[in-house]
Coordinates of C-alpha atoms and ligand atoms in Angstrom, one line a residue:
X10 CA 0.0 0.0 0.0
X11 CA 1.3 3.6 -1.2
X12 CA -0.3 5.7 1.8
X13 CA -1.5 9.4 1.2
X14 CA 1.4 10.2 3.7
X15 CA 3.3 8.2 6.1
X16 CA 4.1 9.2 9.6
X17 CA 6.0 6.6 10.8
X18 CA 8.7 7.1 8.0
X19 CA 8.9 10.8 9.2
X20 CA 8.9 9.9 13.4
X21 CA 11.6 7.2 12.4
X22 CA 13.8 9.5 10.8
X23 CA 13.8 11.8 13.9
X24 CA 12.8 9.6 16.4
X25 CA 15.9 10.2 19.1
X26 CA 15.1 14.1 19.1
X27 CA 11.5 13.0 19.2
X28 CA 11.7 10.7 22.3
X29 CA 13.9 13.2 24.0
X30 CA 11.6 15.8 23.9
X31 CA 8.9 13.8 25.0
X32 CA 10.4 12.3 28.0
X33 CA 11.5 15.6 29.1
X34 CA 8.5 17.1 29.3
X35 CA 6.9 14.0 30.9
X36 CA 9.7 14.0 33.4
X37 CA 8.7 17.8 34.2
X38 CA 5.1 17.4 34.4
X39 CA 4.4 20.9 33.4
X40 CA 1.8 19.3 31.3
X41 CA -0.3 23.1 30.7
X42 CA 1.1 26.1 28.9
X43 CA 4.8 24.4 30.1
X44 CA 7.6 26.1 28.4
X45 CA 7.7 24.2 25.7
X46 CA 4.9 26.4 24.4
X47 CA 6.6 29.6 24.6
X48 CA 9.0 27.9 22.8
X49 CA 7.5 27.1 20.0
X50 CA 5.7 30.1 19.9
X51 CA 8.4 32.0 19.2
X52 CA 10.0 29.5 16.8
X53 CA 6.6 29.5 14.9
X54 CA 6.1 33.0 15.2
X55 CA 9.9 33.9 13.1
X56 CA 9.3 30.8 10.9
X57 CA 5.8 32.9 9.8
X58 CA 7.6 36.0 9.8
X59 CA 5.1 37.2 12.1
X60 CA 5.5 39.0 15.9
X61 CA 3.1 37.2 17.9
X62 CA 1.6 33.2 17.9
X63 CA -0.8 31.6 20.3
X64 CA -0.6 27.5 20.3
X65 CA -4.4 26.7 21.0
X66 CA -5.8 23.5 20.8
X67 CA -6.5 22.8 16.9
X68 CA -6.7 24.5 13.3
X69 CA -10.4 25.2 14.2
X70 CA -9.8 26.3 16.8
X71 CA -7.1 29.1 15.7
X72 CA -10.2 30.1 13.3
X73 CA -12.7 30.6 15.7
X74 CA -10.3 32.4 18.5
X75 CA -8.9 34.4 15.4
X76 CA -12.1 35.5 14.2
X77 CA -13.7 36.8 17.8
X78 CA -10.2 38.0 18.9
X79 CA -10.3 40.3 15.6
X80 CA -14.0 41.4 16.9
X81 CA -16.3 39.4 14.4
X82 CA -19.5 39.2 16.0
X83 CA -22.6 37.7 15.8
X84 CA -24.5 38.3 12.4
X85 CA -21.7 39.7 10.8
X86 CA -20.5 38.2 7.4
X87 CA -17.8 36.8 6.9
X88 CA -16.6 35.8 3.0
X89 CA -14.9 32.7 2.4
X90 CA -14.3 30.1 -0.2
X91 CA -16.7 26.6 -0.9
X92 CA -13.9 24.8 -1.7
X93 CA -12.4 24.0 1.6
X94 CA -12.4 21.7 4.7
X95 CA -15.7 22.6 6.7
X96 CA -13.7 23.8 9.9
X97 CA -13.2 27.2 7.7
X98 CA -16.8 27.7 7.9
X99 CA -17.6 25.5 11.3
X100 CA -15.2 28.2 13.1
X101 CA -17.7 31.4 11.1
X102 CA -20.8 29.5 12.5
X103 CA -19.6 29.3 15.8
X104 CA -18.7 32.8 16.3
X105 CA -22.6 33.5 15.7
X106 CA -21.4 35.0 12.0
X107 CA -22.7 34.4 8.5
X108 CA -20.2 32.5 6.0
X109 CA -20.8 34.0 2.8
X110 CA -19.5 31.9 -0.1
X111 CA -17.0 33.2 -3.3
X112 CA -16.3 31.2 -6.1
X113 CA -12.9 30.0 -6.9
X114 CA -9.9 31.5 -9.3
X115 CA -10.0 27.4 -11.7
X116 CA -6.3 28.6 -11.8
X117 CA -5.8 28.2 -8.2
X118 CA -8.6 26.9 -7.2
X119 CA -9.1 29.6 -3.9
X120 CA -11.1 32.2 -3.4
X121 CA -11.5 34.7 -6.7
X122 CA -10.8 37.8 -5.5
X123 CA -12.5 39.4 -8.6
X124 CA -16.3 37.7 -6.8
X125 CA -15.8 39.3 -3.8
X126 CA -16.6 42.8 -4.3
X127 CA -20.5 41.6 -5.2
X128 CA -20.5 39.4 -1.9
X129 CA -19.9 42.4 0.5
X130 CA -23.0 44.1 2.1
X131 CA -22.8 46.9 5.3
X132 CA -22.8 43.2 7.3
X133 CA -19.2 42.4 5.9
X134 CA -16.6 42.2 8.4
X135 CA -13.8 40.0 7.2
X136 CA -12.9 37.7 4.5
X137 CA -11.3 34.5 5.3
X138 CA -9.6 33.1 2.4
X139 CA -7.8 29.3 2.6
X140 CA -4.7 28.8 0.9
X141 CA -5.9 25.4 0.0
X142 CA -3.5 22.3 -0.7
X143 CA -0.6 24.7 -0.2
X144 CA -1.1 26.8 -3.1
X145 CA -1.1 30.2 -2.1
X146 CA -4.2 32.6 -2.4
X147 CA -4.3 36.3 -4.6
X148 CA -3.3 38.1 -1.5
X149 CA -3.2 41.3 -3.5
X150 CA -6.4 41.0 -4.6
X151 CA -7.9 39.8 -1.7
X152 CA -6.5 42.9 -0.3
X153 CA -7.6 45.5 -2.4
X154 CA -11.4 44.2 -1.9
X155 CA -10.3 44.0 2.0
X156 CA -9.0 47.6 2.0
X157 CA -11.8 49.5 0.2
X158 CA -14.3 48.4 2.4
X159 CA -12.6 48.1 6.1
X160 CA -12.3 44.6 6.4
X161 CA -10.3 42.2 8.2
X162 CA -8.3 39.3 6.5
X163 CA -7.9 36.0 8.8
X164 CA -5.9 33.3 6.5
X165 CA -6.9 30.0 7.0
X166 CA -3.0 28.5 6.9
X167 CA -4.4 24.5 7.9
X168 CA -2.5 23.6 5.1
X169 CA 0.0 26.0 4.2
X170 CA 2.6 26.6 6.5
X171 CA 5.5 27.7 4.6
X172 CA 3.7 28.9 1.9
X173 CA 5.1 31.8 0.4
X174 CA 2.9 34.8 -1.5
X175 CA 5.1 37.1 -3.3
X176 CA 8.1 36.1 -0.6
X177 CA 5.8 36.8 2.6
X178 CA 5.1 33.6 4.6
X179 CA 1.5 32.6 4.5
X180 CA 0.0 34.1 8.1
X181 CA 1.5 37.1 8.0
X182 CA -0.3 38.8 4.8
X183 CA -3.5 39.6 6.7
X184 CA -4.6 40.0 10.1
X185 CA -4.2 37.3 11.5
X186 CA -3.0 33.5 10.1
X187 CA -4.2 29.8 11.7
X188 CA -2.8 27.2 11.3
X189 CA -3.1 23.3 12.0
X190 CA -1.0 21.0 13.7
X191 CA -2.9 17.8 13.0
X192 CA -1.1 14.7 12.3
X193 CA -1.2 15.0 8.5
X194 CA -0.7 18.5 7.9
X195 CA 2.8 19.8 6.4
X196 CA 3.9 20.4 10.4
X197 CA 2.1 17.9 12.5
X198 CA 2.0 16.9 16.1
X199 CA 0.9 13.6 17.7
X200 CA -2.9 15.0 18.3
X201 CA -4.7 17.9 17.6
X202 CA -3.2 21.4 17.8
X203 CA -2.8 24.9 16.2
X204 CA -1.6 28.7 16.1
X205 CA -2.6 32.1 15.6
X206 CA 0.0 34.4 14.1
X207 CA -0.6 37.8 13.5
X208 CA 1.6 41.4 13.9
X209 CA -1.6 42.6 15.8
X210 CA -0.8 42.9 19.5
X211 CA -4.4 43.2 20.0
X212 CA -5.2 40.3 18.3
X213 CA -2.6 38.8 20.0
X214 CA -3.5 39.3 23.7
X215 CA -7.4 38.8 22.8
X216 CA -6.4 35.0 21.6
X217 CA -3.8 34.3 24.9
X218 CA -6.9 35.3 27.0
X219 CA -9.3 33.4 24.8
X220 CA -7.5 30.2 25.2
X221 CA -7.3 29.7 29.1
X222 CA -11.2 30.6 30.2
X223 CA -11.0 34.3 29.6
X224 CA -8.5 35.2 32.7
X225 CA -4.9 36.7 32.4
X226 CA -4.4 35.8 36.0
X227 CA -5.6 32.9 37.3
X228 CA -9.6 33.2 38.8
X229 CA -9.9 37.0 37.7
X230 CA -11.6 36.7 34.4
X231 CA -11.7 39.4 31.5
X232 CA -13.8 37.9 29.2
X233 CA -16.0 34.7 28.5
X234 CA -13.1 31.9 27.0
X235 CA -12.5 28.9 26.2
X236 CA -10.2 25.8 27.3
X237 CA -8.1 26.0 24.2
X238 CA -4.4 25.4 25.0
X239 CA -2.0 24.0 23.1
X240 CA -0.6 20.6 25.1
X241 CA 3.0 21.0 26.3
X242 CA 3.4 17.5 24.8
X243 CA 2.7 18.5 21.5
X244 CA 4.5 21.9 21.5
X245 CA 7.9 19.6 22.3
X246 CA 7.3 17.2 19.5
X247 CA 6.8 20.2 17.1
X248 CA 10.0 22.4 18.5
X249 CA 11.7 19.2 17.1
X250 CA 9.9 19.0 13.8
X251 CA 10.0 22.8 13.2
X252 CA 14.3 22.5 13.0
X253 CA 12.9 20.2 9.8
X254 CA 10.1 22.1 8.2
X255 CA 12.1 23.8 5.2
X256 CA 14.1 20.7 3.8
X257 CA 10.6 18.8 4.2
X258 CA 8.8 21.4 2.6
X259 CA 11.9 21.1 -0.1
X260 CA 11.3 17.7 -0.4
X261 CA 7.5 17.8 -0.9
X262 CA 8.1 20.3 -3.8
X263 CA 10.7 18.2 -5.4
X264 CA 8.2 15.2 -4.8
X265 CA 5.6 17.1 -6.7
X266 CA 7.8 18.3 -9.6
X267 CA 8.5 14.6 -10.2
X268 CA 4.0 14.3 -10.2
X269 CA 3.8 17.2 -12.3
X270 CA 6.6 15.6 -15.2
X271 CA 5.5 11.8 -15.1
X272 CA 1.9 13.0 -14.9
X273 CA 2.2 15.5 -18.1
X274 CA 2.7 12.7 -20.2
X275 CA -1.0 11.1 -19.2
X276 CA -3.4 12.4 -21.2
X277 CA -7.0 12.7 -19.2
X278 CA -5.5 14.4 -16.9
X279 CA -4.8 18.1 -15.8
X280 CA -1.9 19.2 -13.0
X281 CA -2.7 22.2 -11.0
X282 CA 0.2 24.6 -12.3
X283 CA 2.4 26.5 -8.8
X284 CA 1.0 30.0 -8.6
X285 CA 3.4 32.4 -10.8
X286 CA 3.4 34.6 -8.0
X287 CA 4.2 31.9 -5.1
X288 CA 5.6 29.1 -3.6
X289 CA 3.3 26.3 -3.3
X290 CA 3.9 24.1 0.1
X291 CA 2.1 20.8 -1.3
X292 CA 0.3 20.0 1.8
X293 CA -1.4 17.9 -0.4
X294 CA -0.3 17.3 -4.1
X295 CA -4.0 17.2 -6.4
X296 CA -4.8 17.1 -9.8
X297 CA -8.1 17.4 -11.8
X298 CA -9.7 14.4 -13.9
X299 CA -10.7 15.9 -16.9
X300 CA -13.4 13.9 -17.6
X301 CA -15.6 14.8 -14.2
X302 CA -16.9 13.1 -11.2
X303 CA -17.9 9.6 -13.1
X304 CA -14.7 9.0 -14.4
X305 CA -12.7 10.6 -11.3
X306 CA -14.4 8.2 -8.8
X307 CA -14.0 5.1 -10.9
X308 CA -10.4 6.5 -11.1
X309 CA -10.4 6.5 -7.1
X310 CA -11.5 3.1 -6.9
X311 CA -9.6 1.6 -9.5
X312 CA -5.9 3.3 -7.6
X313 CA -7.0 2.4 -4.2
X314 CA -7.8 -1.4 -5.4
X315 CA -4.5 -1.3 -7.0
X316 CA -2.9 -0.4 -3.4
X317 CA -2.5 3.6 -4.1
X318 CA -4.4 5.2 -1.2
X319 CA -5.7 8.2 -2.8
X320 CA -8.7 10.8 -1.6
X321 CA -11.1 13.9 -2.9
X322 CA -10.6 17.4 -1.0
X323 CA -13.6 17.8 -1.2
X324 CA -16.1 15.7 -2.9
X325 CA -19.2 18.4 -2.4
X326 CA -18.3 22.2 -1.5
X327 CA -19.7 23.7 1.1
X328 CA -22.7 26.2 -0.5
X329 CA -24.3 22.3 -1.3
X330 CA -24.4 21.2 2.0
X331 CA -27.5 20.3 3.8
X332 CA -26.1 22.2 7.0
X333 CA -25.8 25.5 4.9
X334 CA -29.3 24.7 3.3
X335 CA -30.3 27.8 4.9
X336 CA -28.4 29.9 3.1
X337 CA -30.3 29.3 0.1
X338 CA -28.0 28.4 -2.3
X339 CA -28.4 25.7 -5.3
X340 CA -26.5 23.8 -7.8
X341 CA -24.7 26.1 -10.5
X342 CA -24.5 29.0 -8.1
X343 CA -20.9 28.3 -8.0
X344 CA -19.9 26.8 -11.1
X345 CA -16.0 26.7 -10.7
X346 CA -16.0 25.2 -7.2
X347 CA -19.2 22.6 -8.8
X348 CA -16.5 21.9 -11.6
X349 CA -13.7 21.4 -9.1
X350 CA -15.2 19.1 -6.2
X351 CA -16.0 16.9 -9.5
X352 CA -12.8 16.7 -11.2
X353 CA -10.3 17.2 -8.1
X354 CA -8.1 13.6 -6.9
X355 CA -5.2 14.0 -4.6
X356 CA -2.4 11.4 -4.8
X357 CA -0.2 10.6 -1.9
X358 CA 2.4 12.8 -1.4
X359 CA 5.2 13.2 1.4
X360 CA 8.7 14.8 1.8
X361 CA 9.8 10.7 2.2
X362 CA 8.3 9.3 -0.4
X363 CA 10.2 7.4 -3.1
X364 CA 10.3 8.2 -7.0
X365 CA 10.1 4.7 -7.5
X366 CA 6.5 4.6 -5.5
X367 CA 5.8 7.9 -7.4
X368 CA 6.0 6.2 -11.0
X369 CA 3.6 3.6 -9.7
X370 CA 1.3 6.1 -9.1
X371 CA 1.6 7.3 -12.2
X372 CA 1.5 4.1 -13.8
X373 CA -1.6 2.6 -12.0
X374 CA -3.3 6.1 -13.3
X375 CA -2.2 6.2 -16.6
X376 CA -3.0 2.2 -17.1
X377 CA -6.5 3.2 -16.0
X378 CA -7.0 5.8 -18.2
X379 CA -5.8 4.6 -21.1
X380 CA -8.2 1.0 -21.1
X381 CA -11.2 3.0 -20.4
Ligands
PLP405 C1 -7.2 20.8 8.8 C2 -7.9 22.0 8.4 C3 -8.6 22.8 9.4 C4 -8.8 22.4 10.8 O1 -7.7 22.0 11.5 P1 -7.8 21.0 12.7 O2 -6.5 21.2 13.4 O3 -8.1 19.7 12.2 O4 -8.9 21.5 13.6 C5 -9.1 24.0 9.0 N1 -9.1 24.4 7.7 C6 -8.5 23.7 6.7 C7 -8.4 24.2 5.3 C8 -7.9 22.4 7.1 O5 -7.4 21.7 6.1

C-alpha cells in the first residue's frame, strides 16, 4: 500500500530528538502552557515571519479564536471560499457569523478575488480566504477588496505553512494566520493542535486570554473563554519537527515536480500549475480528472484497489451542503467550485516518499485511463 502520507517514515527518521523531547516534558510534568509552548511560539512566530503566535488546541480552533479576537460578531458576514475543509466555515458558525461563499480563481482553485466585491454588504466584516493544498491565495487582490471596504483578512494557513505569496510567509499577509498541527498537515503533532500568528498585538493578547477561560491571572476573568491550550506535549514534539520544516517542505516540492513531469505525459489528466506569484507548500499534491466526477471516482477506486491510497478534497463544496441549506443556495451557483469538487483527486504525497512509488502512481493512473 502507497499511503497518502506516512508518519511513521517521518517519526523514524527523527525519532531520538522526538523521544527526547517527550520524555522531558513527561519527566517535568508541566503538562499546561509548560515552556515548551513559549518555545514554539516564538520558533513559529519567526518561521511565519510574524510578531506574535498563540498554540491553542487545533486549526479550528485558531479560526474561531482568530475570528472573535479580531472582533467578528454575531451576524456579521464573513466571505470565504466553498472549496475547503468545513472547519473554515464550522469556526464562522460558531462565532454566531454568517459564511458567505466566493467562487474560486479554476487557476488556483481559492477564493477569486475578482467575486468578492459583489459578496460584500454593510454586514461584511472580514474575509477568510484558505490557501488550499498549499497553493497560495491572490493576496493582493484579496487585499484590495479588503481595503476599500474596512475589512479584516484572517488566513486559514491549515494547510499551508510555509507557503510563500510574493516572498511573505502565508499568516503574515493579513490579520491574522491559523494554522493546524494535525497529524497529517505539512507540520504535524501527535494529536490535535494549532496557532494564531498575527503582527496585531491586540489580536494577539485577545487570543492568549481566549484560550485559558478568559483570565490573564488565574480566577480574575476578563472575558468569556474557552479551554483552548496548546498541550506541552505536542508543542515539544513540534520544536523538534519545526528545525525540519524547510528541507521537508523542499522535499514535498521536489516530490511534486517529479508528479507534475510523469503525470504531463497522461493524457486525461490536468496538473494544478504552482501560482506564478508563489511558492506552493504541497500540503497535499491534487490534480483534476478531466473527464468529471464519473470518471474521477471510478479512477479513485480503481488506484486504491491497486494499493494507491488516494482521496477527494472535497467531494461536495460547502454552498451544497445540507447544514448550509439555509443559506439558500443551489447547484450552479458556483460553477467553478461545482466543476472542481468533480474533477479534483489527490495522490499521496510526502517529503519521504520514493520516485520509485511515485512512478507507480503514475502508472496505475495512466493504465486506468488509457483502457477506459
Ligand atoms: C485541517 C484544516 C482545518 C482544521 O484544522 P484542525 O487542526 O483539524 O482543527 C481548517 N481548515 C483547513 C483548510 C484544514 O485543512
Amino acid at each position: 500500500m502507497i499511503k497518502l502520507t506516512d508518519l511513521n517514515e517521518q517519526y523514524l527518521s527523527i525519532k531520538t530528538e522526538i523521544d527526547a523531547a517527550v520524555k522531558k516534558v513527561i519527566d517535568e510534568a508541566n503538562f499546561i502552557l509548560g515552556p515548551q509552548v513559549r518555545e514554539l511560539e516564538s520558533g513559529v512566530a519567526k518561521y511565519c515571519e510574524c510578531k506574535y503566535a498563540v498554540g491553542v488546541a487545533s486549526g479550528t480552533d485558531a479560526l474561531l479564536l482568530a475570528l472573535i479576537a479580531s472582533g467578528i460578531k454575531p451576524g456579521d458576514e464573513v466571505i470565504t471560499t466553498p472549496v475547503t475543509f468545513v472547519a473554515t466555515t464550522e469556526a464562522i458558525m460558531r462565532c454566531g457569523a454568517v459564511p458567505v461563499f466566493c467562487d474560486i480563481d479554476p487557476k488556483t482553485n481559492n477564493i477569486d478575488p475578482q467575486h468578492i466585491e459583489k459578496k460584500i454588504t454593510k454586514k461584511t466584516k472580514a474575509i477568510l480566504p484558505v490557501h488550499l493544498y498549499g497553493q497560495p491565495c491572490d493576496i493582493d487582490g484579496i487585499k484590495a477588496a479588503a481595503q476599500k471596504h474596512g475589512l479584516k483578512i484572517i488566513e486559514d494557513c491549515a494547510q499551508s505553512i510555509g507557503t510563500l505569496y510574493k516572498g511573505k510567509k502565508a499568516g503574515s499577509l493579513g490579520d491574522a494566520g491559523c494554522l493546524s498541527f494535525f497529524p497529517a498537515k505539512t507540520l504535524g503533532c501527535y494529536g490535535d493542535g494549532g496557532m494564531i500568528v498575527t503582527n496585531n498585538a491586540d489580536i494577539a493578547e485577545k487570543a492568549v486570554l481566549l484560550r485559558n477561560h478568559g483570565s490573564k491571572v488565574k480566577n480574575f476573568l476578563d472575558t468569556h473563554g474557552f479551554n483552548s491550550r496548546l498541550d506541552t506535549l505536542q508543542a515539544a514534539i513540534l520544536v523538534v519537527k519545526l528545525k525540519h520544516l524547510d528541507k521537508w517542505i523542499e522535499m514535498r516540492r521536489k516530490n511534486a515536480a517529479i508528479y507534475d513531469k510523469l503525470l504531463s505525459e497522461v493524457k486525461g489528466i490536468e496538473i494544478i500549475p504552482e501560482a506564478p506569484y508563489g511558492r506552493h507548500s504541497y500540503n497535499y499534491y491534487t490534480l483534476k480528472v478531466k473527464a468529471g466526477k464519473e470518471k474521477r471516482d471510478a479512477l479513485e477506486k480503481h488506484l486504491i484497489e491497486k494499493g494507491v491510497a488516494c482521496g477527494v478534497y472535497y467531494p461536495l463544496a460547502l454552498h451544497l451542503q445540507k447544514i448550509y441549506g439555509h443559506l439558500g443556495h443551489k447547484k450552479g451557483d458556483f460553477p467553478v467550485s461545482e466543476k472542481f469538487q468533480d474533477e479534483t483527486l489527490s495522490l499521496p504525497l510526502y517529503p519521504e516518499l520514493d520516485k520509485d512509488k511515485m512512478g507507480k502512481v503514475v502508472a496505475a493512473i495512466s493504465g486506468f485511463l488509457a483502457g477506459s
